[in-house]
Amino acid sequence: MYVRITDLNQQSKILGFKESGYKINNSPGAVSPKPGSDKASTSCLNFKKPPSPIFLCQVRIVSSTNRSRSFRRSLKMSQSVSPQNLVKQQELVIPNKYGERLVGVLHDAESSEIVVLCHGFRSTKDDPSMVNLAVALQNEGISAFRFDFAGNGESEGSFQYGNYWREADDLRAVVQYFCGANHAVGAILGHSKGGSVVLLYASKYNDIRTFVNVSGRYDLKGGIEDRLGKDYMEKIMQDGFIDVKNKTGDVEYRVTEESLMDRLNTNMHDACLQIDMECSVLTIHGSSDKIIPLQDAHEFDKIIPNHKLHVVEGANHGYTNHQAELVSVVLDFVKASLKQDHPGTQQ
């Protein structure tokens, strides 16, 4: 294990804290949205400086459009959380089962429970939603860990188009690490492809009880034509691969026949039927998602035994204008689940 701890003064430079309050913008290394992308580009969290270890704090989440809205919510911190913990972050490197180094950021609230956050397709741990959720959880006194899957962001490994079950293996390595580091993983959340991955994890392992699927895909055959073209099977059988290019003609990534078949052969329906009744699953999906249709969320709702569905009206795939509602819904669900698992814990 490798650990890098950044002191508060250095961290304040990285995160751009202002004297008037803590401001967390897109973290360094974040992938800028591609033209036409509906990912948030300037989402951030502002935290008023707390006057004491027990305080009420205002959270403000800012979206990136002219119609930006603010969301304020009182968050009561427990006695064990000091103001310094709001900015206490550590970079952790955790090896996966294939010997690749997975790089992540621990938002340490010194809680026994931790929430693991998983990014989506061709994204990173520095996705605005991942950062916003991690900081909001930490401000509630709940530790959070956001990390890059192998082949993404700062983690080792080569990027692959499929890798759904292999990313579930990465997630397993993270869970096992924290279980061996005197933490209990209280919940796992994934966005987009990460949402599908956490449900695959839930179907295979029976060690975590709370999962949040944010805009995950139910039908993994869906969306392929949009990226690869209608004749993608003919092309990949002929050449063995397809290079996906951007508008300027540059190759963004390569889809091999093996990685394509990995995706096509991953059956979310069968996997979800294996999720234990004791697992509590929340699916969040935007009604205006043009990347993954809302119908996928309804399909999850039909087959996952202990399931709740929350539709965010008007939200796109990246929740560009709806970060506030996304954070609020996740916090309420996670806190309720942790309280149910640990009735004596004060939140």
Coordinates of C-alpha atoms in Angstrom, one line a residue:
M1 CA 0.0 0.0 0.0
Y2 CA 1.2 3.5 -0.8
V3 CA -0.1 6.6 1.0
R4 CA 0.4 10.3 0.2
I5 CA -1.0 12.7 2.8
T6 CA -1.4 16.4 1.7
D7 CA -1.2 19.0 4.5
L8 CA -4.0 21.5 4.9
N9 CA -2.0 24.5 3.4
Q10 CA -1.1 22.5 0.3
Q11 CA -4.6 21.0 0.0
S12 CA -6.1 24.5 0.2
K13 CA -4.1 25.4 -2.9
I14 CA -5.1 22.3 -4.7
L15 CA -8.8 22.7 -4.0
G16 CA -9.0 26.4 -4.3
F17 CA -10.3 27.2 -0.8
K18 CA -11.3 30.8 -0.2
E19 CA -11.2 32.7 3.0
S20 CA -14.9 33.2 2.9
G21 CA -15.5 29.4 2.9
Y22 CA -14.3 26.1 1.6
K23 CA -14.8 25.8 -2.1
I24 CA -14.2 22.6 -3.8
N25 CA -14.2 22.8 -7.6
N26 CA -13.2 20.1 -10.1
S27 CA -10.2 18.3 -8.7
P28 CA -6.9 18.4 -10.6
G29 CA -6.7 15.9 -13.4
A30 CA -10.4 15.8 -14.0
V31 CA -11.3 15.0 -17.6
S32 CA -12.9 18.0 -19.3
P33 CA -16.2 17.3 -20.9
K34 CA -16.1 16.7 -24.6
P35 CA -18.1 19.0 -26.9
G36 CA -21.7 18.1 -26.6
S37 CA -21.3 16.2 -23.4
D38 CA -23.9 16.7 -20.7
K39 CA -21.3 16.3 -17.9
A40 CA -21.1 19.1 -15.4
S41 CA -18.0 21.2 -15.9
T42 CA -18.0 23.6 -13.0
S43 CA -20.0 21.8 -10.3
C44 CA -18.6 22.5 -6.8
L45 CA -19.4 22.4 -3.1
N46 CA -19.0 25.5 -0.9
F47 CA -18.8 24.9 2.9
K48 CA -19.0 27.7 5.4
K49 CA -16.2 27.5 8.0
P50 CA -17.5 25.7 11.1
P51 CA -17.3 27.6 14.4
S52 CA -16.9 24.4 16.5
P53 CA -16.8 20.6 16.3
I54 CA -20.6 20.5 16.6
F55 CA -22.2 22.8 14.1
L56 CA -24.7 23.4 11.4
C57 CA -23.1 23.9 8.0
Q58 CA -24.5 25.2 4.7
V59 CA -23.9 23.3 1.5
R60 CA -24.0 25.1 -1.8
I61 CA -23.8 23.2 -5.0
V62 CA -23.4 25.2 -8.2
S63 CA -24.1 24.0 -11.7
S64 CA -22.4 25.2 -14.8
T65 CA -25.2 26.8 -16.8
N66 CA -26.8 30.2 -16.8
R67 CA -29.7 28.6 -15.0
S68 CA -27.4 27.6 -12.1
R69 CA -29.3 27.1 -8.9
S70 CA -28.1 26.8 -5.3
F71 CA -29.0 24.3 -2.8
R72 CA -28.6 24.9 0.9
R73 CA -29.0 22.2 3.5
S74 CA -28.2 22.1 7.2
L75 CA -25.8 19.3 8.0
K76 CA -25.3 18.4 11.7
M77 CA -21.9 17.0 12.4
S78 CA -21.2 14.5 15.2
Q79 CA -18.9 15.4 18.1
S80 CA -16.1 13.2 16.7
V81 CA -15.7 15.3 13.6
S82 CA -13.4 18.2 13.8
P83 CA -13.3 21.1 11.3
Q84 CA -9.9 19.9 10.0
N85 CA -11.5 16.6 8.9
L86 CA -13.5 18.5 6.3
V87 CA -10.3 18.9 4.2
K88 CA -8.5 15.8 5.3
Q89 CA -7.8 13.8 2.2
Q90 CA -5.3 11.0 1.5
E91 CA -4.2 9.5 -1.8
L92 CA -4.2 5.7 -1.5
V93 CA -2.9 3.2 -4.0
I94 CA -4.5 -0.3 -3.7
P95 CA -3.3 -3.3 -5.8
N96 CA -6.0 -5.2 -7.6
K97 CA -5.9 -9.0 -8.1
Y98 CA -4.0 -8.5 -11.4
G99 CA -1.2 -6.6 -9.7
E100 CA -2.3 -3.2 -11.1
R101 CA -2.2 -0.2 -8.8
L102 CA -5.6 1.5 -8.3
V103 CA -5.3 5.1 -7.3
G104 CA -8.0 6.8 -5.1
V105 CA -8.7 9.6 -2.8
L106 CA -9.9 9.0 0.8
H107 CA -12.1 11.7 2.3
D108 CA -11.4 10.8 5.9
A109 CA -14.1 11.8 8.4
E110 CA -12.6 9.4 11.0
S111 CA -15.8 7.3 10.9
S112 CA -15.8 3.6 11.1
E113 CA -18.1 3.4 8.0
I114 CA -16.9 4.3 4.6
V115 CA -18.8 4.8 1.3
V116 CA -17.0 3.7 -1.9
L117 CA -17.7 5.8 -5.1
C118 CA -17.3 4.4 -8.6
H119 CA -17.0 6.5 -11.7
G120 CA -18.5 5.7 -15.1
F121 CA -17.3 4.9 -18.7
R122 CA -14.2 6.8 -19.7
S123 CA -14.4 8.9 -16.6
T124 CA -12.3 9.2 -13.4
K125 CA -12.5 9.7 -9.7
D126 CA -12.4 13.4 -10.3
D127 CA -15.8 13.5 -12.1
P128 CA -17.7 16.4 -10.5
S129 CA -20.4 14.1 -9.2
M130 CA -17.8 11.9 -7.5
V131 CA -16.1 14.9 -5.9
N132 CA -19.4 16.5 -4.8
L133 CA -20.7 13.3 -3.2
A134 CA -17.4 12.5 -1.4
V135 CA -17.2 16.0 0.1
A136 CA -20.9 16.0 1.1
L137 CA -20.5 12.6 2.8
Q138 CA -17.4 13.7 4.6
N139 CA -19.2 16.8 5.8
E140 CA -21.8 14.5 7.3
G141 CA -19.2 12.7 9.2
I142 CA -19.1 9.7 6.8
S143 CA -15.8 8.8 5.2
A144 CA -15.8 8.3 1.4
F145 CA -13.3 6.9 -1.1
R146 CA -13.4 7.6 -4.8
F147 CA -11.0 5.8 -7.1
D148 CA -10.0 5.1 -10.7
F149 CA -10.8 1.7 -12.2
A150 CA -7.8 0.0 -13.8
G151 CA -7.0 1.6 -17.2
N152 CA -8.7 4.9 -16.2
G153 CA -7.4 8.1 -14.7
E154 CA -4.2 7.6 -12.6
S155 CA -4.7 3.8 -12.1
E156 CA -2.5 1.3 -13.9
G157 CA -3.7 -1.0 -16.6
S158 CA -5.0 -0.6 -20.2
F159 CA -8.4 0.9 -20.9
Q160 CA -10.9 -1.7 -22.3
Y161 CA -14.4 -1.1 -23.7
G162 CA -16.0 -3.9 -21.6
N163 CA -14.3 -5.1 -18.4
Y164 CA -17.6 -5.0 -16.3
W165 CA -16.7 -8.1 -14.3
R166 CA -13.1 -7.1 -14.1
E167 CA -14.1 -3.7 -12.7
A168 CA -16.2 -5.6 -10.1
D169 CA -12.9 -7.4 -9.2
D170 CA -11.3 -3.9 -8.8
L171 CA -14.1 -3.0 -6.5
R172 CA -13.6 -6.2 -4.5
A173 CA -9.9 -5.3 -3.9
V174 CA -11.0 -1.9 -2.6
V175 CA -13.6 -3.4 -0.3
Q176 CA -11.2 -6.0 1.1
Y177 CA -8.5 -3.3 1.7
F178 CA -10.8 -1.2 3.8
C179 CA -12.2 -4.2 5.7
G180 CA -8.6 -4.9 6.6
A181 CA -7.9 -1.3 7.6
N182 CA -10.4 -1.1 10.5
H183 CA -13.2 0.3 8.3
A184 CA -16.6 -1.1 7.4
V185 CA -17.8 -0.4 3.9
G186 CA -21.3 0.8 4.6
A187 CA -22.3 1.5 1.0
I188 CA -21.1 1.4 -2.6
L189 CA -22.3 3.9 -5.2
G190 CA -21.6 3.9 -8.9
H191 CA -22.5 6.2 -11.8
S192 CA -23.3 5.1 -15.3
K193 CA -21.1 2.1 -16.1
G194 CA -20.0 2.2 -12.4
G195 CA -23.7 1.8 -11.5
S196 CA -23.8 -1.5 -13.5
V197 CA -20.6 -2.6 -11.9
V198 CA -21.8 -2.1 -8.4
L199 CA -24.9 -4.2 -9.1
L200 CA -22.7 -7.0 -10.6
Y201 CA -20.7 -6.8 -7.4
A202 CA -23.9 -7.1 -5.3
S203 CA -24.9 -10.2 -7.3
K204 CA -21.6 -12.0 -6.8
Y205 CA -20.7 -11.1 -3.2
N206 CA -22.7 -10.9 -0.1
D207 CA -20.6 -8.7 2.1
I208 CA -22.2 -5.2 1.5
R209 CA -25.8 -4.3 2.3
T210 CA -26.3 -0.9 0.7
F211 CA -25.9 0.0 -3.0
V212 CA -26.7 3.1 -5.0
N213 CA -27.0 2.8 -8.8
V214 CA -26.8 6.2 -10.4
S215 CA -27.9 6.0 -14.1
G216 CA -26.6 2.5 -14.6
R217 CA -27.3 0.6 -17.8
Y218 CA -29.6 -2.4 -17.7
D219 CA -29.4 -3.5 -21.3
L220 CA -25.7 -3.6 -22.2
K221 CA -26.5 -4.1 -25.8
G222 CA -28.0 -0.6 -25.8
G223 CA -25.9 2.4 -26.8
I224 CA -23.4 0.5 -28.9
E225 CA -24.7 1.6 -32.2
D226 CA -24.5 5.2 -31.1
R227 CA -20.8 4.9 -30.4
L228 CA -19.7 2.3 -33.0
G229 CA -22.2 2.6 -35.9
K230 CA -24.9 0.3 -37.1
D231 CA -22.5 -2.1 -38.8
Y232 CA -20.2 -2.5 -35.8
M233 CA -20.4 -6.3 -35.8
E234 CA -19.4 -6.5 -39.4
K235 CA -16.5 -4.1 -38.9
I236 CA -15.1 -5.7 -35.9
M237 CA -15.4 -9.2 -37.4
Q238 CA -13.5 -8.0 -40.4
D239 CA -10.8 -6.0 -38.7
G240 CA -10.8 -7.3 -35.2
F241 CA -11.2 -3.8 -33.7
I242 CA -12.9 -0.4 -34.2
D243 CA -11.2 2.9 -33.4
V244 CA -13.6 5.4 -31.9
K245 CA -12.6 8.9 -33.1
N246 CA -13.6 12.4 -32.0
K247 CA -14.9 15.2 -34.2
T248 CA -11.4 16.1 -35.2
G249 CA -10.6 12.6 -36.3
D250 CA -8.3 11.7 -33.5
V251 CA -8.6 8.2 -32.0
E252 CA -10.1 8.3 -28.5
Y253 CA -10.0 4.6 -27.8
R254 CA -10.0 1.2 -29.5
V255 CA -12.7 -1.4 -29.1
T256 CA -11.4 -4.9 -29.6
E257 CA -13.5 -7.9 -30.5
E258 CA -12.7 -9.4 -27.1
S259 CA -13.8 -6.3 -25.2
L260 CA -17.0 -5.9 -27.2
M261 CA -18.0 -9.5 -26.6
D262 CA -17.2 -9.0 -22.9
R263 CA -19.9 -6.3 -22.8
L264 CA -22.4 -8.2 -25.0
N265 CA -22.0 -11.3 -22.8
T266 CA -22.6 -9.5 -19.5
N267 CA -26.2 -10.1 -18.6
M268 CA -27.5 -7.5 -16.1
H269 CA -30.9 -9.2 -15.8
D270 CA -29.5 -12.5 -14.7
A271 CA -27.1 -10.8 -12.3
C272 CA -29.7 -8.7 -10.7
L273 CA -31.8 -11.7 -10.0
Q274 CA -29.0 -13.0 -7.8
I275 CA -28.9 -9.9 -5.5
D276 CA -29.8 -10.9 -2.0
M277 CA -33.1 -9.8 -0.5
E278 CA -31.1 -8.3 2.4
C279 CA -29.3 -5.9 0.1
S280 CA -30.9 -2.4 -0.1
V281 CA -30.6 -0.9 -3.6
L282 CA -31.4 2.6 -4.7
T283 CA -31.5 3.5 -8.3
I284 CA -31.4 7.2 -9.3
H285 CA -32.0 8.2 -12.9
G286 CA -32.6 11.5 -14.8
S287 CA -35.8 11.8 -16.8
S288 CA -33.9 13.6 -19.6
D289 CA -31.0 11.2 -19.8
K290 CA -30.1 10.8 -23.5
I291 CA -27.2 8.5 -22.9
I292 CA -29.0 5.7 -21.0
P293 CA -32.8 5.8 -21.2
L294 CA -35.0 6.0 -18.1
Q295 CA -36.5 2.7 -19.1
D296 CA -33.4 1.0 -17.9
A297 CA -34.0 2.2 -14.4
H298 CA -37.6 0.9 -14.5
E299 CA -36.2 -2.5 -15.5
F300 CA -34.0 -2.6 -12.5
D301 CA -37.0 -1.7 -10.4
K302 CA -38.9 -4.7 -11.7
I303 CA -36.3 -7.3 -10.8
I304 CA -34.2 -6.2 -7.9
P305 CA -35.9 -7.5 -4.7
N306 CA -35.3 -4.7 -2.2
H307 CA -35.2 -1.7 -4.5
K308 CA -36.2 1.9 -4.5
L309 CA -36.3 4.2 -7.6
H310 CA -35.9 7.9 -7.5
V311 CA -36.3 9.8 -10.8
V312 CA -34.7 13.2 -11.0
E313 CA -37.0 15.3 -13.2
G314 CA -35.2 17.1 -16.0
A315 CA -31.8 15.7 -15.2
N316 CA -29.4 14.6 -17.9
H317 CA -26.9 11.8 -17.6
G318 CA -24.3 13.9 -15.8
Y319 CA -26.9 15.7 -13.6
T320 CA -25.4 19.0 -14.8
N321 CA -28.2 21.2 -13.3
H322 CA -29.3 18.7 -10.7
Q323 CA -26.2 18.1 -8.5
A324 CA -28.1 19.4 -5.5
E325 CA -30.9 16.8 -5.7
L326 CA -28.5 14.0 -6.5
V327 CA -26.4 14.7 -3.4
S328 CA -29.5 15.2 -1.2
V329 CA -31.1 11.9 -2.3
V330 CA -27.8 9.9 -1.8
L331 CA -27.2 11.4 1.6
D332 CA -30.7 10.6 2.9
F333 CA -30.5 7.0 1.6
V334 CA -27.0 6.3 2.9
K335 CA -27.6 7.9 6.3
A336 CA -30.9 6.0 6.8
S337 CA -29.2 2.7 5.8
L338 CA -26.2 3.2 8.1
K339 CA -28.6 4.1 10.9
Q340 CA -30.6 0.9 10.3
D341 CA -27.4 -1.2 10.3
H342 CA -26.0 0.6 13.4
P343 CA -29.0 1.8 15.5
G344 CA -26.8 3.2 18.2
T345 CA -24.8 5.4 15.9
Q346 CA -25.5 9.1 16.0
Q347 CA -25.6 10.9 12.7

